[in-house]
PDB file of C-alpha atoms in Angstrom:
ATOM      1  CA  UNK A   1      94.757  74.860 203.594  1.00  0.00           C
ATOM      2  CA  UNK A   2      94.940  73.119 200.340  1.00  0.00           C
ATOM      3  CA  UNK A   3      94.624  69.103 200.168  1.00  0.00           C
ATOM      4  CA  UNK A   4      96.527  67.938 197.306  1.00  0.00           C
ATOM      5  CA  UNK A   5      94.638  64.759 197.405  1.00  0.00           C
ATOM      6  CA  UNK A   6      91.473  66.004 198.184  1.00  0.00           C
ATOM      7  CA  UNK A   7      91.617  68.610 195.236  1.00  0.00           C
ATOM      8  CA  UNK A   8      92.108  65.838 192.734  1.00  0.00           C
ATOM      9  CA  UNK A   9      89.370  63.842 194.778  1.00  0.00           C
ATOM     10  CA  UNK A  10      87.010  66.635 194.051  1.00  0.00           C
ATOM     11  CA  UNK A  11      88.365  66.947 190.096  1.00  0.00           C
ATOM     12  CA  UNK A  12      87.779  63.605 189.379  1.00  0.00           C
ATOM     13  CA  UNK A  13      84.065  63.534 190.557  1.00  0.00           C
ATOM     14  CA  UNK A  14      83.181  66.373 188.836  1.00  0.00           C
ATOM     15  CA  UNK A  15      84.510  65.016 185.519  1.00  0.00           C
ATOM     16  CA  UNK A  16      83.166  61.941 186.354  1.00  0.00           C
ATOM     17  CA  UNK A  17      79.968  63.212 186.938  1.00  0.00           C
ATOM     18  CA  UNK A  18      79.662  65.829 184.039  1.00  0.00           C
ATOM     19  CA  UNK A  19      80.902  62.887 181.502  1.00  0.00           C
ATOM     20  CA  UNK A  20      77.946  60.598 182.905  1.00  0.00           C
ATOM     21  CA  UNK A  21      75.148  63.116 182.076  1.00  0.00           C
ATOM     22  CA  UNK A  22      77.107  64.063 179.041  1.00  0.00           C
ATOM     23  CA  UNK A  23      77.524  60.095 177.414  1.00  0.00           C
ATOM     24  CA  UNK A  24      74.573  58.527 179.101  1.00  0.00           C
ATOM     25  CA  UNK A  25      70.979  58.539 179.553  1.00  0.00           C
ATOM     26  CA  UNK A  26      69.598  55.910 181.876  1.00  0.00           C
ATOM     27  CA  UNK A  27      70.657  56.066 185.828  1.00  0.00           C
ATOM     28  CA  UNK A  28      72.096  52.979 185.736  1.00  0.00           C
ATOM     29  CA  UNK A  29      74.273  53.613 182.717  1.00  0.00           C
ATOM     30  CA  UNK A  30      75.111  57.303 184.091  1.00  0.00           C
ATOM     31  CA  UNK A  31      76.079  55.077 187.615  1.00  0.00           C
ATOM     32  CA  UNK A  32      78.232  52.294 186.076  1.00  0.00           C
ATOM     33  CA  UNK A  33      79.909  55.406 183.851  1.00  0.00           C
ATOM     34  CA  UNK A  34      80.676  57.588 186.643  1.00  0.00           C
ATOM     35  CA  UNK A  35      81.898  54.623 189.134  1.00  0.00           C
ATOM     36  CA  UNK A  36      84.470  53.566 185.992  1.00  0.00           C
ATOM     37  CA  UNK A  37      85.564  57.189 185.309  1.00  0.00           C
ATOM     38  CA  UNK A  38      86.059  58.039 189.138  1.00  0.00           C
ATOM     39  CA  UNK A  39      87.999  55.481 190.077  1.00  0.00           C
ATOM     40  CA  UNK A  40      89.874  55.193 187.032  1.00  0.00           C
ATOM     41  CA  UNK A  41      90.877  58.793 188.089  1.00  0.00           C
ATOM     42  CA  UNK A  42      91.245  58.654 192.011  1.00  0.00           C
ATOM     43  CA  UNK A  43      92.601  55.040 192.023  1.00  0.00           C
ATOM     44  CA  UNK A  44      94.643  56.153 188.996  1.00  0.00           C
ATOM     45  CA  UNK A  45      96.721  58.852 189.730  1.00  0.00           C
ATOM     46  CA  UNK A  46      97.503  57.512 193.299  1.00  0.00           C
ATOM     47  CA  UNK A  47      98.984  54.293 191.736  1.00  0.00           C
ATOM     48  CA  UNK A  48     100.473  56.437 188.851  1.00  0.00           C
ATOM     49  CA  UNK A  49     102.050  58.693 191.595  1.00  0.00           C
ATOM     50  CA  UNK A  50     103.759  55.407 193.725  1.00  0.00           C
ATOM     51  CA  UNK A  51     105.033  54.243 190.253  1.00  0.00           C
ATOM     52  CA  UNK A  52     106.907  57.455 189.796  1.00  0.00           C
ATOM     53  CA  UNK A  53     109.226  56.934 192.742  1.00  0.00           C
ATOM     54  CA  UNK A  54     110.543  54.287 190.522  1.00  0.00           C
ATOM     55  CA  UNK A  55     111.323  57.292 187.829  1.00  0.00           C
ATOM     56  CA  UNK A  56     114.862  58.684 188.926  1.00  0.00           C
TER      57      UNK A  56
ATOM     58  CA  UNK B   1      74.999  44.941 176.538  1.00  0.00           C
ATOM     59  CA  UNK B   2      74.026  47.926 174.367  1.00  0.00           C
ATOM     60  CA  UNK B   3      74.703  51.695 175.941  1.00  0.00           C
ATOM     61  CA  UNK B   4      71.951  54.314 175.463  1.00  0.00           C
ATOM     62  CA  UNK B   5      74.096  57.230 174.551  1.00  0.00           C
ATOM     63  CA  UNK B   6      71.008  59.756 173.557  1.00  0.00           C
ATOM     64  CA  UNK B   7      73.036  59.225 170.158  1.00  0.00           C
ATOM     65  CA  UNK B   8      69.826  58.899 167.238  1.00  0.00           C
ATOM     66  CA  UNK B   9      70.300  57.286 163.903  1.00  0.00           C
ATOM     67  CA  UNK B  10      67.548  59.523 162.431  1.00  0.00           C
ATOM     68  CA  UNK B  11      70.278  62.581 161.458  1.00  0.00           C
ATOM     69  CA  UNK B  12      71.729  59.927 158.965  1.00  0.00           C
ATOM     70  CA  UNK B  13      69.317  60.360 156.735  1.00  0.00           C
ATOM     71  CA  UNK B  14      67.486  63.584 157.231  1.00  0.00           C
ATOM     72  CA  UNK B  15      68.808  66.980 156.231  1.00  0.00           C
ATOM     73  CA  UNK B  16      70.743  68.870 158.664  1.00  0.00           C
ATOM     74  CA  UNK B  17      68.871  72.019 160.266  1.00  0.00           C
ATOM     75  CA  UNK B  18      71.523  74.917 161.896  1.00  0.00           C
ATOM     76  CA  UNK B  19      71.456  75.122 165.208  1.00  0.00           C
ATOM     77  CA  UNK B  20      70.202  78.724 166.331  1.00  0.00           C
ATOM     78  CA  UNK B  21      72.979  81.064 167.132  1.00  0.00           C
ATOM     79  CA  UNK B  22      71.709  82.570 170.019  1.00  0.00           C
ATOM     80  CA  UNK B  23      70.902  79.230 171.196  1.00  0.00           C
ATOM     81  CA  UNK B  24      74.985  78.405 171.132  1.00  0.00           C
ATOM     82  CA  UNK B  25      75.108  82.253 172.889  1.00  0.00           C
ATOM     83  CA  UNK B  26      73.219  81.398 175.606  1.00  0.00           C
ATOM     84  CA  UNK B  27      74.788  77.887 176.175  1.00  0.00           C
ATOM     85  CA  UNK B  28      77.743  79.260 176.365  1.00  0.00           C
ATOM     86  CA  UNK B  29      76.978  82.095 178.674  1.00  0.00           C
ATOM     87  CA  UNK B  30      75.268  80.768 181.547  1.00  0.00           C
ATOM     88  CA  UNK B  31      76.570  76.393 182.158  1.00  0.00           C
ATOM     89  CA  UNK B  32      73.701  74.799 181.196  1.00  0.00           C
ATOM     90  CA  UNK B  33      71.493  77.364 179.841  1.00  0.00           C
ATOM     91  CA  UNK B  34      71.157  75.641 176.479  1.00  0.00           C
ATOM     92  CA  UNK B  35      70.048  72.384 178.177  1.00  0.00           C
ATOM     93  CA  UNK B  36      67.583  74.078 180.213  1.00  0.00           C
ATOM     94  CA  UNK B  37      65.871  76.123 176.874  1.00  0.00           C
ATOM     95  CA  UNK B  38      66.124  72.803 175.221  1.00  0.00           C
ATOM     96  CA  UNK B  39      63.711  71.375 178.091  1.00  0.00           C
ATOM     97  CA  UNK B  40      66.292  69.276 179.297  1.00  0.00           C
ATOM     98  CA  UNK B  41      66.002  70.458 182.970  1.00  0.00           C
ATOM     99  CA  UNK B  42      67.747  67.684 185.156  1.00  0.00           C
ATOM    100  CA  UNK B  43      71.120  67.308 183.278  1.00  0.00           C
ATOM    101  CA  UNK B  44      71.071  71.303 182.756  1.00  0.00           C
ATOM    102  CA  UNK B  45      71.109  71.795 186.469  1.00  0.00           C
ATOM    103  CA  UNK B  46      74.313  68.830 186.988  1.00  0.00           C
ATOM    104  CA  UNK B  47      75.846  70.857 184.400  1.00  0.00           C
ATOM    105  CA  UNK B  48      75.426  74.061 185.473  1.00  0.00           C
ATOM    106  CA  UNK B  49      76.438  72.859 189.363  1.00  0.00           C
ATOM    107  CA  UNK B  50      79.529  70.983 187.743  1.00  0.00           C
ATOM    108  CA  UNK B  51      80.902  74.013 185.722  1.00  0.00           C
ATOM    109  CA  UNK B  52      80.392  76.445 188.181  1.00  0.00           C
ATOM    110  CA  UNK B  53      81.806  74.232 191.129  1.00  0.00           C
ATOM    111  CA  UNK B  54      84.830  73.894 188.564  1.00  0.00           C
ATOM    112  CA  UNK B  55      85.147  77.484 188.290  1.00  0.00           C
ATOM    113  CA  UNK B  56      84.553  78.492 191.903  1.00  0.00           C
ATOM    114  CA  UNK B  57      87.045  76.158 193.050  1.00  0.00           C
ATOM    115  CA  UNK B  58      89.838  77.110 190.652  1.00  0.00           C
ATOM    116  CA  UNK B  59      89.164  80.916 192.052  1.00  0.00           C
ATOM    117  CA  UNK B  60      89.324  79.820 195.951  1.00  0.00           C
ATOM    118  CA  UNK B  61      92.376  78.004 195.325  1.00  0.00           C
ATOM    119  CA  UNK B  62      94.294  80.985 193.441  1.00  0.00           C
ATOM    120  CA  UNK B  63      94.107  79.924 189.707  1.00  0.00           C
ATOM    121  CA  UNK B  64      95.051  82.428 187.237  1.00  0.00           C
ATOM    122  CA  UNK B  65      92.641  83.005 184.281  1.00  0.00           C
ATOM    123  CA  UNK B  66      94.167  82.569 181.356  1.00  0.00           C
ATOM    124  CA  UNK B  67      94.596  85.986 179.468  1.00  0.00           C
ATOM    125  CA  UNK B  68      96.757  86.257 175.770  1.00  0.00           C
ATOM    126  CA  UNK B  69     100.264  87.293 175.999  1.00  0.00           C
ATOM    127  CA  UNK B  70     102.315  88.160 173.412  1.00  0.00           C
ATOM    128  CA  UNK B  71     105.285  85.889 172.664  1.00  0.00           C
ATOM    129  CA  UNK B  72     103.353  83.200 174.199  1.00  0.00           C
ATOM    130  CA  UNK B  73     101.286  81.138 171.906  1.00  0.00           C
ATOM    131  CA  UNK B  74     100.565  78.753 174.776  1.00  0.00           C
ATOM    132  CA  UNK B  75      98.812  81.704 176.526  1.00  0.00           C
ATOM    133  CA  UNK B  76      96.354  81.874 173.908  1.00  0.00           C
ATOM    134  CA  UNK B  77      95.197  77.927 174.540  1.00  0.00           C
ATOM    135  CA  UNK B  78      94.661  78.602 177.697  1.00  0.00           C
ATOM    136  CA  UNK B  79      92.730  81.864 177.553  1.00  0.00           C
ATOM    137  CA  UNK B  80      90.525  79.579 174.829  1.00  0.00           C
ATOM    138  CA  UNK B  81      89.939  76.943 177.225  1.00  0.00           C
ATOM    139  CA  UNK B  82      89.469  79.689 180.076  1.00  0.00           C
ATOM    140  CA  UNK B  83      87.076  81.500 177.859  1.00  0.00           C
ATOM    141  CA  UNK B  84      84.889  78.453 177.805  1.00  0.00           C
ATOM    142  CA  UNK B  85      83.382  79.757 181.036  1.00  0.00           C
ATOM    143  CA  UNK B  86      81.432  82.379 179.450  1.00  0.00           C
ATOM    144  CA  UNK B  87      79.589  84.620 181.728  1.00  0.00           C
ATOM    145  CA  UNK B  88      82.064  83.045 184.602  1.00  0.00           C
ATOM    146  CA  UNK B  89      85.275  84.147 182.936  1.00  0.00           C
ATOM    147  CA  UNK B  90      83.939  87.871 182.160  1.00  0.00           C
ATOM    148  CA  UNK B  91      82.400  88.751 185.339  1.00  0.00           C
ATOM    149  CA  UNK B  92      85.842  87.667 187.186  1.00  0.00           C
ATOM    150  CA  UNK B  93      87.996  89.526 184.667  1.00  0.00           C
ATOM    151  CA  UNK B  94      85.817  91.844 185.522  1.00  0.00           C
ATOM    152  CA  UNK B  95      86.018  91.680 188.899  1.00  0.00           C
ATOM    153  CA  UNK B  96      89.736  91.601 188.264  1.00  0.00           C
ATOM    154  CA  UNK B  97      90.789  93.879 186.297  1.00  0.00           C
ATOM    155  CA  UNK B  98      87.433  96.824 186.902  1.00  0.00           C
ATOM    156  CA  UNK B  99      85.260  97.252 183.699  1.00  0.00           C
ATOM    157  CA  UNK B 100      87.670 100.255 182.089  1.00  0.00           C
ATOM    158  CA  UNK B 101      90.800  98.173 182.718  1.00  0.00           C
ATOM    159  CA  UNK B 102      88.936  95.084 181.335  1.00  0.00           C
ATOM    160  CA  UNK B 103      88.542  96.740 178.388  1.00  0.00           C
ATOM    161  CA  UNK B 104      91.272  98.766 178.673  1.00  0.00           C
ATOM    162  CA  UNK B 105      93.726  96.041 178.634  1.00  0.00           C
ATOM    163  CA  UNK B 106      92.494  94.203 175.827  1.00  0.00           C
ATOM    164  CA  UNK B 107      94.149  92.162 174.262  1.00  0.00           C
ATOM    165  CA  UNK B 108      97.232  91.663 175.901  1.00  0.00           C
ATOM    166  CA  UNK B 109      96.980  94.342 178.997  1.00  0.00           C
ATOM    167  CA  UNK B 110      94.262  92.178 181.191  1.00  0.00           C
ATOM    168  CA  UNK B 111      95.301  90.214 184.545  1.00  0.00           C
ATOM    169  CA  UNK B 112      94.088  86.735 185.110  1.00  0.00           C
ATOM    170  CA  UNK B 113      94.217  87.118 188.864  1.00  0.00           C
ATOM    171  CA  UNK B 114      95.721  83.740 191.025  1.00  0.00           C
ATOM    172  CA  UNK B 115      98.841  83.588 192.985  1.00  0.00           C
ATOM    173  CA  UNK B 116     101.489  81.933 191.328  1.00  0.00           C
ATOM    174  CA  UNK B 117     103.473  81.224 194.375  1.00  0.00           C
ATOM    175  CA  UNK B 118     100.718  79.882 195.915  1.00  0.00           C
ATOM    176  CA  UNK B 119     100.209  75.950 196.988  1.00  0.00           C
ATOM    177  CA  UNK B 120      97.061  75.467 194.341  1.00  0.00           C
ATOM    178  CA  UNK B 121      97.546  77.732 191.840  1.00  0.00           C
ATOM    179  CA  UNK B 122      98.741  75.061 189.409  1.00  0.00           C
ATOM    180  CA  UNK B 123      95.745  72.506 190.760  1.00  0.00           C
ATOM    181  CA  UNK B 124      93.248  76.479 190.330  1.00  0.00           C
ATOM    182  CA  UNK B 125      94.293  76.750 186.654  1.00  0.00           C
ATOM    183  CA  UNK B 126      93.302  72.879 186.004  1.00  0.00           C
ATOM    184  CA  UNK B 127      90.526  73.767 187.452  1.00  0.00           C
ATOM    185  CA  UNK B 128      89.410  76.723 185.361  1.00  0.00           C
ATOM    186  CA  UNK B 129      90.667  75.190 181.921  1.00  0.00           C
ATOM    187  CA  UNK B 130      88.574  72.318 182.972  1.00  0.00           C
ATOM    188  CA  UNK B 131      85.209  73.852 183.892  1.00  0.00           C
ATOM    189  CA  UNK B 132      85.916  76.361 180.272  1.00  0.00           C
ATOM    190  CA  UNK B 133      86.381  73.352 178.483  1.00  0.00           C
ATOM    191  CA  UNK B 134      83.197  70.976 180.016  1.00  0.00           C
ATOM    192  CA  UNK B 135      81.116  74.015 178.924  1.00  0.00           C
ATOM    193  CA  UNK B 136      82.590  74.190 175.094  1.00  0.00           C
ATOM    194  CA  UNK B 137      81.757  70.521 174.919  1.00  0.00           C
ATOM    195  CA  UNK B 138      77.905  71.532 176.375  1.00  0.00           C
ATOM    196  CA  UNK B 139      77.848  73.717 173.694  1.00  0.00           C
ATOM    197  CA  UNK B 140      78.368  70.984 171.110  1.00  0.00           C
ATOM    198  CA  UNK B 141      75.955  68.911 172.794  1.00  0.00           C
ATOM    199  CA  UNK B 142      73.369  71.852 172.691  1.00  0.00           C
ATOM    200  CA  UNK B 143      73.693  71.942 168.892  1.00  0.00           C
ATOM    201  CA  UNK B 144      73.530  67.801 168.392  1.00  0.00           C
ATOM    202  CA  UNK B 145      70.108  68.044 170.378  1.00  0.00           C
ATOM    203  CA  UNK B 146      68.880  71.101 168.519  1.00  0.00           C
ATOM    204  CA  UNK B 147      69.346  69.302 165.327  1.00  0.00           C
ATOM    205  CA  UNK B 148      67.840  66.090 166.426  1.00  0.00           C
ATOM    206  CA  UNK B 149      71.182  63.966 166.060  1.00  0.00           C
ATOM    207  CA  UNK B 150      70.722  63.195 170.265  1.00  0.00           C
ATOM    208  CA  UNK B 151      67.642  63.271 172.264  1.00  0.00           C
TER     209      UNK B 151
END
């Protein structure tokens, strides 16, 4: 069966985690990066997806 | 706070060098490949894992490759980004298609594979566009470490 939710999960960590080795160097740079980018993404889309109910 | 990007100031002033082309080849091959030759071991492994988790998944989950079609120049961005995969993209057009109908059907003759009336193909194609476009930007980052403009 295919999780909506969990698919994005899973495409947002791999961006997130392929744009933190790509733009930074040190761990805790690549960390801070890949937190942002994740749950930019995740948190993101869920609250972009609630705001569209209010699109007609 | 300052950000260490790997970005070096040094390429300002010296000459360019070209970046080898079998260097770019083999980057864009095998995820990663062009990190590892480049000694960078540890981030060519992530990269390798992340492209070819990208691609895997977009082929569980019924994603169609893209393949050119004529009349449809959008068809043509997609097979781009799809192409991006390298070895990835052949072997399952390949795998597809059989090697004579591979190259049989170029350019416009070849089947991408998914299931369009399936629940992921649309979340599949994402999937492979992504993982053929993360390796296209590996490639550029290949060459900016081969000429000494990142470390």
């Amino acid at each position: 069966m295919v999780d909506h939710l969990l698919l994005m999960i899973w495409h947002a960590l791999l961006v997130a985690l392929f744009f933190a080795f790509l733009w930074r160097r040190s761990s805790r740079d690549r960390l801070v990066l890949f937190a942002k980018a994740f749950l930019i993404m995740a948190v993101g889309s869920v609250v972009l997806g609630w705001l569209m109910y209010l699109v007609p | 706070m300052t950000k260490d990007t790997g970005r070096s100031t040094a390429g300002a002033e010296a000459p360019r060098a070209m970046t080898s082309p079998l260097l770019l080849l083999a980057a864009w091959l095998v995820p990663g490949l062009g990190h590892w030759i480049l000694g960078k071991r540890r981030r060519a492994l992530v990269f390798f894992a992340v492209v070819v988790c990208a691609f895997l998944t977009g082929v569980l989950v019924d994603g169609e490759l893209g393949t050119p079609r004529p009349g449809e120049p959008f068809s043509w961005l997609a097979t781009l980004a799809c192409l991006g995969n390298g070895l990835l993209y052949l072997a399952r057009l390949v795998w597809i298609n059989g090697v004579s109908g591979a190259l049989g059907g170029l350019p416009f003759g070849l089947d991408g594979g998914g299931d369009p009336i399936a629940v992921g193909f649309t979340y599949g194609n994402t999937f492979l566009y992504t993982g053929g476009l993360m390796n296209l930007l590996l490639m550029l980052d290949v060459s900016d470490i081969a000429r000494g403009e990142k470390d």
